[in-house]
CSV table of C-alpha atoms in Angstrom, one decimal:
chain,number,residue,atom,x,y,z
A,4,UNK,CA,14.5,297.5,-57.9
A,5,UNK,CA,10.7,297.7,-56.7
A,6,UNK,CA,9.2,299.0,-53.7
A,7,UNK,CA,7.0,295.9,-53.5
A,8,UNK,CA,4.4,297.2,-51.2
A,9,UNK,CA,3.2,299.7,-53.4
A,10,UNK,CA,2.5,297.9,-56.9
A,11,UNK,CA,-0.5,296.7,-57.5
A,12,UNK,CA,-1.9,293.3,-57.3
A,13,UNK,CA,-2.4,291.7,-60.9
A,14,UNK,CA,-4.1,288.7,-62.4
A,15,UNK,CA,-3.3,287.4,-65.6
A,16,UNK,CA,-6.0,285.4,-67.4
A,17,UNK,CA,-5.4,282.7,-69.6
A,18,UNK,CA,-9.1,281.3,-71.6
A,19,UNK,CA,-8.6,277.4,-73.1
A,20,UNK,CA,-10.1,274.9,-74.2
A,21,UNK,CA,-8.0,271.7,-76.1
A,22,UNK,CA,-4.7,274.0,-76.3
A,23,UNK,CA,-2.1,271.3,-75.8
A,24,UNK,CA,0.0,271.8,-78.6
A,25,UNK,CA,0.6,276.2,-77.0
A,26,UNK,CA,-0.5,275.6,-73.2
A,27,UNK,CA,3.1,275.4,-72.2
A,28,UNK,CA,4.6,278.2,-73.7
A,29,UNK,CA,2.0,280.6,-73.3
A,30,UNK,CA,1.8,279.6,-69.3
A,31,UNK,CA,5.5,279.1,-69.0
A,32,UNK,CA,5.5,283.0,-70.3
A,33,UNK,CA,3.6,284.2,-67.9
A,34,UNK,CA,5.2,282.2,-64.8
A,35,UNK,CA,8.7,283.5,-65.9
A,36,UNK,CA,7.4,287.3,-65.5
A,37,UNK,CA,9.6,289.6,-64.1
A,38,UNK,CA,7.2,291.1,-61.8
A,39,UNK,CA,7.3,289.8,-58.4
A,40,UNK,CA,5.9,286.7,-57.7
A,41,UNK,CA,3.3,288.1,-54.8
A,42,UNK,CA,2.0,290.8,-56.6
A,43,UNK,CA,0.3,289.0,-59.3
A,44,UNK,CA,-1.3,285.4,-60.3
A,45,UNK,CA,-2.8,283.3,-62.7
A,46,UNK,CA,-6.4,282.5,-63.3
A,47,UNK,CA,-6.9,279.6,-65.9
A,48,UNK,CA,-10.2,279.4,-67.5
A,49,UNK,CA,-10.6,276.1,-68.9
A,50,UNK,CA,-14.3,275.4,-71.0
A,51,UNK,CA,-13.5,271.4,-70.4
A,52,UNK,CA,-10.4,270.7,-72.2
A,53,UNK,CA,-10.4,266.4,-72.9
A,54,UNK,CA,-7.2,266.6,-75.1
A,55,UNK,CA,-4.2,266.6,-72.2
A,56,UNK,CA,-4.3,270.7,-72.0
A,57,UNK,CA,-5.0,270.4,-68.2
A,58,UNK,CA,-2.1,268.0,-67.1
A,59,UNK,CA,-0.1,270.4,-68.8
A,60,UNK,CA,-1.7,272.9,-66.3
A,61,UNK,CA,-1.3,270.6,-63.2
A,62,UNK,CA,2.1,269.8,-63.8
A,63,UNK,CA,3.0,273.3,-63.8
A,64,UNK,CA,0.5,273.9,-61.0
A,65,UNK,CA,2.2,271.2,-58.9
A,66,UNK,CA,6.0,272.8,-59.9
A,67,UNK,CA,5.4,276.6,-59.6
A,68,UNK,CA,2.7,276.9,-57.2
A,69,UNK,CA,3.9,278.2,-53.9
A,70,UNK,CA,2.5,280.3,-50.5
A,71,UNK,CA,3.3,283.7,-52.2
A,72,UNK,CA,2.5,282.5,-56.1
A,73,UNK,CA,-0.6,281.0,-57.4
A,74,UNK,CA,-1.9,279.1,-60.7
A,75,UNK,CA,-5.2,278.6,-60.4
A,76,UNK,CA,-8.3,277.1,-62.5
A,77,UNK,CA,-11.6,277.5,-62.9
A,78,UNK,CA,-14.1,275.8,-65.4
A,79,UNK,CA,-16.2,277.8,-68.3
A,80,UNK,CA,-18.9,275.4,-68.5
A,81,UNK,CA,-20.2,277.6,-71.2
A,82,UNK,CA,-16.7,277.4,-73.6
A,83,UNK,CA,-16.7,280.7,-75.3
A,84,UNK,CA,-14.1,283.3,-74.8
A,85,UNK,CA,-16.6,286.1,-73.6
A,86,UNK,CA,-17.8,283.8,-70.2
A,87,UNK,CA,-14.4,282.8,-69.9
A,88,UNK,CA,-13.1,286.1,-69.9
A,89,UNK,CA,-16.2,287.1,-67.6
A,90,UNK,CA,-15.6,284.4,-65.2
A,91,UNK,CA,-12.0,285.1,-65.0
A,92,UNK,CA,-12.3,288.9,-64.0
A,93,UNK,CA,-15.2,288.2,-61.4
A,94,UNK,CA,-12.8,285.8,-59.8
A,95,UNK,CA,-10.0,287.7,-60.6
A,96,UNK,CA,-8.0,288.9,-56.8
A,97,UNK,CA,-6.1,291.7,-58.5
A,98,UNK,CA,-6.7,295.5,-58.8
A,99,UNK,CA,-5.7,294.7,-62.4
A,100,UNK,CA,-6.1,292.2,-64.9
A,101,UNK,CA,-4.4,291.3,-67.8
A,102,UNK,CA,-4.7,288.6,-70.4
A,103,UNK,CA,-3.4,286.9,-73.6
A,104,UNK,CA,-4.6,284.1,-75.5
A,105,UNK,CA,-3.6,280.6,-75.6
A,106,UNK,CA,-1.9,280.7,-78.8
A,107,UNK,CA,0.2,283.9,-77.2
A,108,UNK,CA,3.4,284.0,-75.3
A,109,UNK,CA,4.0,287.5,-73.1
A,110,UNK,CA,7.3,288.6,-73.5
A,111,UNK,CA,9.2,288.4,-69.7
A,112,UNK,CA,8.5,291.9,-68.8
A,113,UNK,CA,5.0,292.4,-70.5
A,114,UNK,CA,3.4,292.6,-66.7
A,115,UNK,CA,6.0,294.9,-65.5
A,116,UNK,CA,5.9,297.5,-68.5
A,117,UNK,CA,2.3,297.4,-68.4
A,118,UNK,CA,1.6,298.3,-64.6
A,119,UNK,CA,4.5,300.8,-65.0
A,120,UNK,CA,2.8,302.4,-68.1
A,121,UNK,CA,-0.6,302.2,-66.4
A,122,UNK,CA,0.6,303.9,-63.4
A,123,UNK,CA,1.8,306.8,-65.8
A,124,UNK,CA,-0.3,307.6,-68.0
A,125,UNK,CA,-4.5,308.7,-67.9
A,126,UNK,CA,-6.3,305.3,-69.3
A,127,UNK,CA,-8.1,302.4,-68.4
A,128,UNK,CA,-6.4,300.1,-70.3
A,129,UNK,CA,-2.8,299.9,-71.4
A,130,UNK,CA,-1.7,297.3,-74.3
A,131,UNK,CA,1.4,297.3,-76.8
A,132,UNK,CA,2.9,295.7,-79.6
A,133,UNK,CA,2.0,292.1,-81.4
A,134,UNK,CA,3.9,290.6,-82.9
A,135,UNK,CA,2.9,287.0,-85.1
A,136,UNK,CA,4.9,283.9,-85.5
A,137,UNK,CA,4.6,280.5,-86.9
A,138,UNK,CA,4.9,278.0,-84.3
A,139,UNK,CA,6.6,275.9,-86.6
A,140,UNK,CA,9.4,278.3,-87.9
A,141,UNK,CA,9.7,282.1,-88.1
A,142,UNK,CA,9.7,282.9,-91.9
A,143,UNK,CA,6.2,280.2,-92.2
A,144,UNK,CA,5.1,282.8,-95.1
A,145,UNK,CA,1.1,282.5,-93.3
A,146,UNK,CA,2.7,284.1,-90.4
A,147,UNK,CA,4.0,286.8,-93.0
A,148,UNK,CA,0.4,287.6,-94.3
A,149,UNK,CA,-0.8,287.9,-90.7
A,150,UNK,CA,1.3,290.2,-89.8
A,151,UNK,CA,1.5,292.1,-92.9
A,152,UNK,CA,-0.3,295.5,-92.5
A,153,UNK,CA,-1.9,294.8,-96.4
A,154,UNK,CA,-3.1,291.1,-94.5
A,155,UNK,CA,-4.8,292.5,-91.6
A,156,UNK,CA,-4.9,296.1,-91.4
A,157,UNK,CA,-3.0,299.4,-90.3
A,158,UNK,CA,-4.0,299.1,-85.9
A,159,UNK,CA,-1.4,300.9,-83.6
A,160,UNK,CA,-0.3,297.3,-81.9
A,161,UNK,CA,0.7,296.1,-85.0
A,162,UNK,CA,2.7,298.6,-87.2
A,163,UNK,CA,3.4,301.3,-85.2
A,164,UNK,CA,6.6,302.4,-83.1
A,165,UNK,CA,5.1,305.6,-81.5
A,166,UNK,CA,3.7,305.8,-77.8
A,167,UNK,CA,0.8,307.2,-77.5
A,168,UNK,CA,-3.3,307.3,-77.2
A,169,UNK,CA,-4.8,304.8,-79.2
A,170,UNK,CA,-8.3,303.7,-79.9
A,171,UNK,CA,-7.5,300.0,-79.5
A,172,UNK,CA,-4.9,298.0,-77.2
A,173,UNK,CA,-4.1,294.0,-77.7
A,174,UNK,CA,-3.7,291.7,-74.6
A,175,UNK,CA,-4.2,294.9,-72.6
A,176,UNK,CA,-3.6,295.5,-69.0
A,177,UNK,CA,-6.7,296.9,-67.2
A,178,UNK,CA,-8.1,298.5,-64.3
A,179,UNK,CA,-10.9,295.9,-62.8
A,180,UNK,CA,-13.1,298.5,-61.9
A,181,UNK,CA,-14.2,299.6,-65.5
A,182,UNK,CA,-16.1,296.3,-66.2
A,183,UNK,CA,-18.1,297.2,-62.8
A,184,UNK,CA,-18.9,300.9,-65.0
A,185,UNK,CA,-18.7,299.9,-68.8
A,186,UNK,CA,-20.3,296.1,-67.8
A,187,UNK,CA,-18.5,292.6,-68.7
A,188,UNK,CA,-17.5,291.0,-72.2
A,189,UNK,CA,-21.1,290.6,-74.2
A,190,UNK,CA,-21.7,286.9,-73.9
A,191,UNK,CA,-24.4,286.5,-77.3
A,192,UNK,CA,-20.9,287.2,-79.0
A,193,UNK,CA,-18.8,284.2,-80.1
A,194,UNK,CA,-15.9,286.2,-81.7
A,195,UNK,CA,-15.1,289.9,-81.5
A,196,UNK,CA,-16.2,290.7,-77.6
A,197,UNK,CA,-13.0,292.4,-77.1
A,198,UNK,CA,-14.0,295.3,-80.1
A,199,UNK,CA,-17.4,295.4,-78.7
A,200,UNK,CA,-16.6,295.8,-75.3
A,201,UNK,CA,-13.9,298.7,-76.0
A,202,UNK,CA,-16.5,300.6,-77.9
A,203,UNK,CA,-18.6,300.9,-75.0
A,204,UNK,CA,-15.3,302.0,-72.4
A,205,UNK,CA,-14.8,304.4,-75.2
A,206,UNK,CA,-18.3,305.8,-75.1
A,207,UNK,CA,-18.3,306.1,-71.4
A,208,UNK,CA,-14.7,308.0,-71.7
A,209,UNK,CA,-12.4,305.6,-70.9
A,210,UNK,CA,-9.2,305.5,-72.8
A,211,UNK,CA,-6.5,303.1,-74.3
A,212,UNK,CA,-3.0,303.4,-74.7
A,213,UNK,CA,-0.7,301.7,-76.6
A,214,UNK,CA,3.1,301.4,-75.5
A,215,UNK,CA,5.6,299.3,-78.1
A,216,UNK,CA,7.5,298.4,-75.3
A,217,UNK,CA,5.0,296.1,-74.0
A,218,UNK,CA,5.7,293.2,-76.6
A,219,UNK,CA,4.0,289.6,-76.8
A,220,UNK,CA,3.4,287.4,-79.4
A,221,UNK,CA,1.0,285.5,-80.9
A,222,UNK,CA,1.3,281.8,-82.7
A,223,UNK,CA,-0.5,281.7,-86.4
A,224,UNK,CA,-2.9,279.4,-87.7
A,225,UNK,CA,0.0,277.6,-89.9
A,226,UNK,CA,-2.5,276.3,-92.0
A,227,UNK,CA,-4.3,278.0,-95.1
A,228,UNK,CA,-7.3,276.0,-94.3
A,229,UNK,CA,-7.4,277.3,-90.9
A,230,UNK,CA,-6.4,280.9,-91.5
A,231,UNK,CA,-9.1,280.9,-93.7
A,232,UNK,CA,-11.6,279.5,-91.6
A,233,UNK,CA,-10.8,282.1,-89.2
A,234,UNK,CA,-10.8,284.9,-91.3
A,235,UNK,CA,-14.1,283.6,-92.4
A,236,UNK,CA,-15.6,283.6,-89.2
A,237,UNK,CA,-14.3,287.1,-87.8
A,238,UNK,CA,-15.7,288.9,-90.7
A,239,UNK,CA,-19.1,287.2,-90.3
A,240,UNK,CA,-19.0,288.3,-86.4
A,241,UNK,CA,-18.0,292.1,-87.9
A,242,UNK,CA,-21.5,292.3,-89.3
A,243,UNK,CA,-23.2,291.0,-86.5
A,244,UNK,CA,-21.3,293.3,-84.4
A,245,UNK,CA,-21.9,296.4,-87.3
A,246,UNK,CA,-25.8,295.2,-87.1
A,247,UNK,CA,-26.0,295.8,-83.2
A,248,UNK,CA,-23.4,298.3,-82.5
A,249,UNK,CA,-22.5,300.4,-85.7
A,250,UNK,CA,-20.3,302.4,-83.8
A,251,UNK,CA,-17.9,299.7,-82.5
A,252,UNK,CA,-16.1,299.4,-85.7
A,253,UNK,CA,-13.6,301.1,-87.5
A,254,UNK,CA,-13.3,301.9,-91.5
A,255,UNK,CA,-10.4,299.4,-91.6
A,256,UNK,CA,-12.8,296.7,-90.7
A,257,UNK,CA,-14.7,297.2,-93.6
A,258,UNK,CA,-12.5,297.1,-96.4
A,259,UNK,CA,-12.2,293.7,-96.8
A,260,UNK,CA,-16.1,293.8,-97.1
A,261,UNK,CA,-16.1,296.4,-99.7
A,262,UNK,CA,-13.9,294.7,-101.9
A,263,UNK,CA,-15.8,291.3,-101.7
A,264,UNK,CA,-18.5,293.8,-102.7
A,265,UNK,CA,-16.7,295.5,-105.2
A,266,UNK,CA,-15.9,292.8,-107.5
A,267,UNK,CA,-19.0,290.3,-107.4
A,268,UNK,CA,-20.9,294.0,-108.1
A,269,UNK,CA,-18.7,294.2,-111.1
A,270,UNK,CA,-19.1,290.4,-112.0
A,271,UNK,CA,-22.9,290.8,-111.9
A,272,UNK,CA,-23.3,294.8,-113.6
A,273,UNK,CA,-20.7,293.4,-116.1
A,274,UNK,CA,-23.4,291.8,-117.8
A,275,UNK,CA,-25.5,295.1,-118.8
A,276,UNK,CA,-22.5,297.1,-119.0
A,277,UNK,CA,-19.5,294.7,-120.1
A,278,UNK,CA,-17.1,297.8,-119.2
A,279,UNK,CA,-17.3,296.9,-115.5
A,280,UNK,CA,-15.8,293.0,-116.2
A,281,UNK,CA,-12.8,295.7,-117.3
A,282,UNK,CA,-12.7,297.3,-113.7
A,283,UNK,CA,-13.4,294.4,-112.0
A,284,UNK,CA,-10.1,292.7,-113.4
A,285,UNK,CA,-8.2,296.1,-112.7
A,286,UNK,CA,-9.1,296.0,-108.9
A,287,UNK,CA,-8.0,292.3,-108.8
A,288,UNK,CA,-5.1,293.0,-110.2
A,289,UNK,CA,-4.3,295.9,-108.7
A,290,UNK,CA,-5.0,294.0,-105.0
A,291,UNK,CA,-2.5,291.5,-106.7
A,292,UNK,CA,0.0,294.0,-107.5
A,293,UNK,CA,-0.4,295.3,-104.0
A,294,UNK,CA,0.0,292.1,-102.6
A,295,UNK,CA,3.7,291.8,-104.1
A,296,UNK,CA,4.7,295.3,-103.3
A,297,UNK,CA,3.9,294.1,-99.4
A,298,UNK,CA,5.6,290.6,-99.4
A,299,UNK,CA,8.8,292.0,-100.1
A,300,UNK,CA,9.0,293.9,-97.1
A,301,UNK,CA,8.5,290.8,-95.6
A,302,UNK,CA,10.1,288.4,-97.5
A,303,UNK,CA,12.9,288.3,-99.7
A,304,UNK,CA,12.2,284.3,-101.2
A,305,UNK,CA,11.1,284.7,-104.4
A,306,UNK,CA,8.6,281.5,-103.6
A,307,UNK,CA,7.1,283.3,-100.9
A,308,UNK,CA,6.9,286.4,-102.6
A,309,UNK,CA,5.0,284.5,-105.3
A,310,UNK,CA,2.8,282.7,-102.8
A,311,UNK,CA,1.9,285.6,-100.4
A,312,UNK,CA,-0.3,287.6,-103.2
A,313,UNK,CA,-2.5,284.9,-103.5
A,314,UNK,CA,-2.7,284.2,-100.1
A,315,UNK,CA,-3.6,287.8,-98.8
A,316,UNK,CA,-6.3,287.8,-101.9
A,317,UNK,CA,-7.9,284.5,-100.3
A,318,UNK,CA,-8.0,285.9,-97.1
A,319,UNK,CA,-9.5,289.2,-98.0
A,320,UNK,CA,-12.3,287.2,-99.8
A,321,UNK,CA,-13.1,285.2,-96.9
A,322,UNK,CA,-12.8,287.5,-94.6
A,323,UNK,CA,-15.7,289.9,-96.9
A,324,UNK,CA,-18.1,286.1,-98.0
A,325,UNK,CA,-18.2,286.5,-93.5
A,326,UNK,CA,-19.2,289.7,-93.6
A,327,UNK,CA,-22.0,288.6,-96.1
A,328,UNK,CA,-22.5,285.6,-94.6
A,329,UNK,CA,-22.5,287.5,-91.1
A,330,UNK,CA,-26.0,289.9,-93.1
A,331,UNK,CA,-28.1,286.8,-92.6
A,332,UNK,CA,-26.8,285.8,-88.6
């Protein structure tokens, strides 16, 4: 099937840190790769993990490591994705690297399709399609809203079916060489590194490309209190991002701000001109009205079709009170 001594040598990356309840999944996924054991390994990047996540590791470690396959860690003393990710490509042995998150799973050929695609096509980074789960059930309606284009947005690696040039790519495979030219993962940012660091390949000409038939998944938040608090926290690291680098995001980013906007504006102008209380309620209730028309291409239980309006509505607001909050960071 391959003529081994002509692909390319690959390392996945894996970043954790406490991850014992997706460690073994998302590892597992990557050992079970169809790609050929001696062409590609595994760099763990662990920023101290005290919870078990590391003999999860070892036990896999002692199992799967071999002379032609290796897991590997190394530690991220500093315990933020950008050093990790930083740490794991300086280390990295391959031409390539390629990552996903803890909280992901690659599907069995995701290394395969990607170096295929990569050795295709023009780019610098190939990626493909996400797809989100509840890691306690499929139809966990949270895992609905975050995969819901009206949840979070219209990008190419989550709605679309078409091959292609794309301005974006999710868990993407690249070629080592453009951190040497574009430089690494910007370490001053806690969340968001991967947007800021594609803007700058972009500006230098690189280019993504997005294939469906790479597929992985990731595992929700399958709490409201924590997909909040995420949401919360990505929109305040949009503004810090929009602050320094205006360029790096897209209009789709900023909706969620504007409508935050939109409606405390009308709150407050409501008061001189009681006329804007009127559009204020229209625009909530035309989000709300939205909201429904979504869920049932998700969804056809009537429970979660009532629920799912209110949850994209609270995550819109706390992804835009970030975004404010982010004006002041």
């Amino acid at each position: 099937m391959y003529n081994k001594e002509k692909l390319p040598f690959v390392s996945a990356l894996l970043v954790t840190r406490n991850e014992k309840d997706y460690i073994r999944m998302s590892l597992m996924s990557l050992i079970d790769q169809t790609y050929p054991k001696e062409k590609y390994e595994i760099v763990i990047i662990d920023g101290g993990s005290t919870d078990g996540t590391l003999d999860i590791i070892q036990e896999l470690q002692d199992n799967y490591n071999s002379e032609s396959f290796s897991i590997r860690v190394v530690p991220n003393p500093k315990k933020i994705l950008a050093t990790g990710w930083n740490i794991g490509i300086l280390s990295a042995k391959g031409e390539y690297v390629v990552r996903i998150d803890a909280h992901a799973t690659a599907d069995k050929d995701f290394i395969e399709k990607s170096v295929e695609t990569m050795q295709r096509v023009d780019a610098v980074c190939v990626g493909g399609k996400l797809t989100s789960k509840s890691l306690n059930g499929e139809d966990n309606v949270i895992s609905y809203v975050l995969s819901s284009p009206f949840g979070v947005g219209n990008s190419s690696f989550r709605v679309s079916e078409d091959e292609g040039y794309a301005d974006t790519a999710v868990y993407g495979l690249y070629k080592k060489a453009i951190f040497e030219k574009a430089g690494y993962f910007d370490e001053k940012m806690v969340r968001n590194q991967d947007i800021e660091m594609h803007s700058r390949i972009k500006k230098g000409g690189g280019k993504f490309y997005f294939n469906p038939a790479i597929k992985s998944t990731y595992y929700t938040r399958n709490t409201v209190k924590k997909m909040l608090k995420q949401a919360y926290g990505n929109g305040q690291w949009n503004m810090v991002l929009l602050k320094g680098r205006s360029g790096a995001l897209s209009i789709r980013h900023l909706v969620p701000f504007a409508f935050v906007i939109s409606i405390f504006g009308a709150a407050f102008l409501g008061f001189l001109y009681p006329a804007f209380w009127f559009l204020g309620i229209a625009v909530i209730l035309l989000h709300l009205g939205l909201g429904v028309y979504f869920a049932t291409k998700k969804t056809k239980k009537s429970n979660q079709i009532l629920a799912m309006p209110l949850l994209f509505f609270s995550l819109h607001i706390a992804y835009g009170l970030g975004y404010i909050r982010g004006i002041f960071s």
